[in-house]
Amino acid sequence: MPVALQSSKTASRSNRSASSPVGFFDSGVGGLCVREAFRRRLPHEDTIYIADTAHCPYGNRPAAEIIRLARRHVRTLLARGCKMVVVACNTATAAAIDVLRATWPDVPFVGMEPAVKPAVLRSKSGVVGVLATQGTFNGRLYRETCARFARKTTVLTCVADEFVTLVERGETTGPRAEAAVRARVEPLLAAGADHLVLGCTHFPHLKPLIEQVAAGRAKVVEPSDAVARQAERLLAARGLLNPAGGNSHVFIRST
Ligand code: DGL
């Protein structure tokens, strides 16, 4: 095992306590919706967020490259003393979460999973639409979730990379954003989807627009709150909940 890896493991173990921050990373600003959900649920936690703008988008990058980037972000977060890492990116979760857990077995990791299960359970039409990146659809997690929970449901997939571009530009309203949302969502609705799963952390930033387009026809489901609950469970189980922090929220943008 490489020496650098062992030393980062040691550093991560020695630095962590309840008052340590929780780390987040994504290809860009998308995962901020996950950090917001986390902060609403656990207002006494400090956070550090890495937006890997220099390598955004992740959606069509090879898994090996995303693993390399994800390991770099985790090393940075652990070097800053993070007690837990939330992979606030579906694509990075799909490509890298198994490797991250194997590399740092003593660090709690929380990943993203498209909310296929709740959508399937609530669907009346038997058709749900999932919007995500190609990388997420290629992942084991997505395939296994569908195989487990959606055997009797038609799951329509839709890659919507242009949503990532819009969100990175801060263009979440206006005619261009609306046209992009309509172009992706209308075919899913026309095919009978009564639930739309946002399987990329950039997409909740367009949720008001997606809800407006789908109004009366489909409900929009996204997992940020469920991820925040899972993070809380993991911290509680390890005695790492912070009773008195919450004033420090760092944002790091890679360039
Ligand atoms: N926000 C990411 C995700 O959840 C990545 C999108 C991208 O960079 O392509 O998948």
XYZ file of C-alpha atoms and ligand atoms in Angstrom:
265
model
C 0.000 0.000 0.000
C 1.420 3.431 -0.924
C 2.942 5.398 1.923
C 0.919 8.542 1.062
C -2.305 6.603 1.525
C -1.294 5.312 4.948
C -0.305 8.758 6.124
C -3.633 10.280 5.021
C -5.486 7.513 6.871
C -3.545 8.273 10.016
C -4.171 12.000 9.657
C -7.902 11.427 9.197
C -8.121 9.279 12.332
C -6.199 11.620 14.583
C -8.041 14.792 13.539
C -11.664 13.832 14.013
C -13.970 14.796 16.860
C -17.577 15.953 17.279
C -16.559 19.570 16.719
C -14.839 18.781 13.380
C -16.513 19.945 10.170
C -18.402 17.762 7.703
C -16.969 17.732 4.174
C -18.911 17.858 0.904
C -17.808 17.778 -2.711
C -19.361 17.939 -6.155
C -18.276 18.793 -9.682
C -19.608 22.292 -9.068
C -22.332 24.133 -7.184
C -24.959 21.390 -7.614
C -24.245 19.683 -4.300
C -24.891 22.892 -2.404
C -28.549 21.768 -2.317
C -27.380 18.743 -0.319
C -25.356 20.911 2.030
C -28.395 23.182 2.495
C -30.587 20.200 3.413
C -27.876 19.036 5.811
C -27.591 22.477 7.417
C -31.368 22.719 7.847
C -31.359 19.377 9.629
C -28.145 19.846 11.623
C -27.660 23.587 12.198
C -24.887 22.986 14.736
C -22.507 21.387 12.242
C -19.653 23.221 10.532
C -19.101 22.371 6.872
C -16.495 22.541 4.122
C -17.665 22.314 0.513
C -15.459 21.693 -2.533
C -16.871 22.696 -5.940
C -14.633 21.108 -8.567
C -15.479 23.729 -11.160
C -12.201 23.102 -12.982
C -13.398 19.609 -13.948
C -17.136 20.249 -14.310
C -19.035 18.453 -15.763
C -18.288 14.967 -14.442
C -21.206 13.370 -16.311
C -19.289 11.886 -19.240
C -15.841 11.488 -17.715
C -14.414 7.958 -17.387
C -14.961 6.391 -13.957
C -11.179 6.134 -13.405
C -10.806 9.896 -13.774
C -13.687 10.615 -11.386
C -12.139 8.232 -8.847
C -8.841 10.128 -9.080
C -10.619 13.480 -8.579
C -12.785 12.152 -5.751
C -9.742 10.821 -3.892
C -8.077 14.192 -4.228
C -11.138 15.968 -2.747
C -11.353 13.496 0.124
C -7.654 13.978 0.897
C -8.207 17.759 0.997
C -11.256 17.436 3.244
C -9.508 15.035 5.622
C -6.432 17.242 5.744
C -8.773 20.002 6.944
C -9.977 17.691 9.697
C -13.392 16.620 8.371
C -15.080 13.909 10.444
C -17.340 12.711 7.614
C -17.525 13.153 3.832
C -20.757 13.573 1.893
C -20.258 12.808 -1.783
C -22.791 15.408 -2.903
C -22.727 14.211 -6.498
C -24.581 11.249 -7.992
C -21.987 10.753 -10.718
C -19.069 10.695 -8.275
C -20.999 8.383 -5.963
C -21.642 5.981 -8.831
C -17.999 5.926 -9.881
C -16.097 6.266 -6.635
C -17.937 5.567 -3.382
C -16.818 1.924 -3.145
C -13.180 2.923 -3.701
C -13.410 5.777 -1.179
C -14.865 3.487 1.502
C -12.183 0.874 0.844
C -9.405 3.485 0.911
C -10.540 5.168 4.148
C -12.413 2.464 6.081
C -12.456 4.535 9.266
C -14.131 7.551 7.630
C -17.929 7.670 7.372
C -19.028 8.399 3.786
C -22.532 9.315 2.643
C -23.350 9.056 -1.057
C -26.191 10.027 -3.349
C -28.675 7.526 -4.723
C -31.383 8.430 -7.236
C -34.708 8.385 -5.354
C -36.138 5.629 -7.526
C -37.609 3.697 -4.604
C -39.947 6.421 -3.235
C -40.995 7.368 -6.769
C -41.844 3.760 -7.641
C -43.736 3.233 -4.383
C -45.879 6.347 -4.967
C -46.415 5.959 -8.707
C -49.975 5.254 -9.802
C -49.298 5.189 -13.514
C -46.513 2.604 -13.172
C -44.163 4.907 -15.090
C -41.457 7.062 -13.523
C -38.858 9.251 -15.193
C -35.282 9.611 -13.927
C -33.147 12.585 -14.942
C -29.427 12.100 -14.330
C -26.029 11.966 -16.023
C -24.818 9.086 -18.152
C -22.241 8.290 -15.469
C -24.985 7.787 -12.897
C -27.004 5.548 -15.205
C -23.880 3.472 -15.885
C -23.308 2.834 -12.180
C -23.933 -0.332 -10.199
C -26.015 1.541 -7.621
C -28.587 2.709 -10.163
C -28.846 -0.715 -11.811
C -29.253 -2.452 -8.450
C -31.849 0.046 -7.200
C -33.952 -0.457 -10.327
C -33.577 -4.229 -10.147
C -34.666 -4.220 -6.493
C -37.483 -1.720 -6.454
C -38.716 -1.201 -9.998
C -39.399 -4.673 -11.297
C -43.035 -3.874 -12.074
C -42.507 -0.229 -12.994
C -41.366 1.293 -16.250
C -38.384 3.511 -15.503
C -37.613 6.021 -18.239
C -34.115 7.491 -18.227
C -33.154 10.921 -19.452
C -29.628 12.394 -19.606
C -29.889 16.162 -19.170
C -26.309 17.471 -19.236
C -27.440 20.939 -20.295
C -29.137 21.351 -16.904
C -25.657 21.174 -15.322
C -24.406 23.944 -17.623
C -27.429 26.125 -16.825
C -27.010 25.706 -13.080
C -23.262 26.409 -13.212
C -24.091 29.630 -15.079
C -26.668 30.496 -12.417
C -29.361 30.428 -15.105
C -32.169 28.689 -13.239
C -34.990 30.908 -14.526
C -35.810 32.591 -17.821
C -36.710 31.479 -21.340
C -33.560 29.437 -22.049
C -33.820 27.438 -18.829
C -37.527 26.902 -19.357
C -37.038 25.700 -22.935
C -34.319 23.263 -21.787
C -36.527 21.888 -19.013
C -39.528 21.513 -21.323
C -37.440 19.690 -23.932
C -36.404 17.039 -21.379
C -39.496 16.797 -19.219
C -42.328 16.856 -21.771
C -41.365 13.523 -23.404
C -41.293 11.847 -19.971
C -44.743 13.226 -19.163
C -46.060 12.248 -22.595
C -44.852 8.684 -21.913
C -46.974 8.605 -18.741
C -44.467 9.380 -15.983
C -46.279 10.581 -12.864
C -43.041 10.995 -10.843
C -39.808 12.631 -11.946
C -36.668 11.690 -10.021
C -33.876 14.267 -9.938
C -30.827 11.984 -9.994
C -28.174 14.691 -10.236
C -27.495 17.219 -7.517
C -27.477 20.090 -9.999
C -31.093 19.469 -10.947
C -32.849 20.503 -7.696
C -31.653 24.035 -8.498
C -34.112 23.849 -11.424
C -36.841 22.231 -9.323
C -39.234 25.213 -9.350
C -39.101 25.246 -13.149
C -39.431 21.461 -13.438
C -42.410 21.564 -11.063
C -43.971 24.347 -13.077
C -43.669 22.338 -16.311
C -44.896 19.116 -14.664
C -47.683 20.768 -12.633
C -50.761 18.576 -12.330
C -49.078 15.740 -14.230
C -46.086 14.548 -12.196
C -44.486 14.999 -8.801
C -40.803 15.836 -8.517
C -38.704 13.730 -6.135
C -35.147 14.395 -4.984
C -33.098 12.832 -2.199
C -31.342 15.769 -0.425
C -33.413 15.481 2.767
C -33.000 11.696 2.856
C -29.230 12.119 2.491
C -29.206 14.641 5.347
C -31.099 12.147 7.525
C -28.612 9.405 6.654
C -25.725 11.728 7.525
C -27.348 12.465 10.878
C -27.805 8.737 11.583
C -24.147 8.012 10.822
C -22.857 10.880 12.960
C -25.138 9.917 15.833
C -24.076 6.265 15.665
C -20.424 7.320 16.017
C -21.038 9.901 18.728
C -19.904 12.631 16.333
C -22.897 15.025 16.406
C -21.748 18.556 17.185
C -23.809 20.096 20.010
C -22.564 23.667 19.573
C -20.988 24.568 16.207
C -22.558 25.732 12.958
C -20.894 29.080 12.454
C -18.286 28.070 9.904
C -19.255 27.125 6.337
C -16.311 27.109 3.979
C -16.671 27.085 0.178
C -13.651 26.039 -1.907
C -13.777 26.336 -5.687
C -11.145 24.424 -7.667
C -9.729 26.413 -10.568
N -23.895 17.168 -9.685
C -23.406 16.006 -10.292
C -24.268 14.800 -10.136
O -24.957 14.734 -9.143
C -22.496 16.091 -11.449
C -23.023 16.649 -12.722
C -21.910 16.768 -13.717
O -20.887 17.346 -13.353
O -22.057 16.249 -14.835
O -24.274 13.902 -10.903
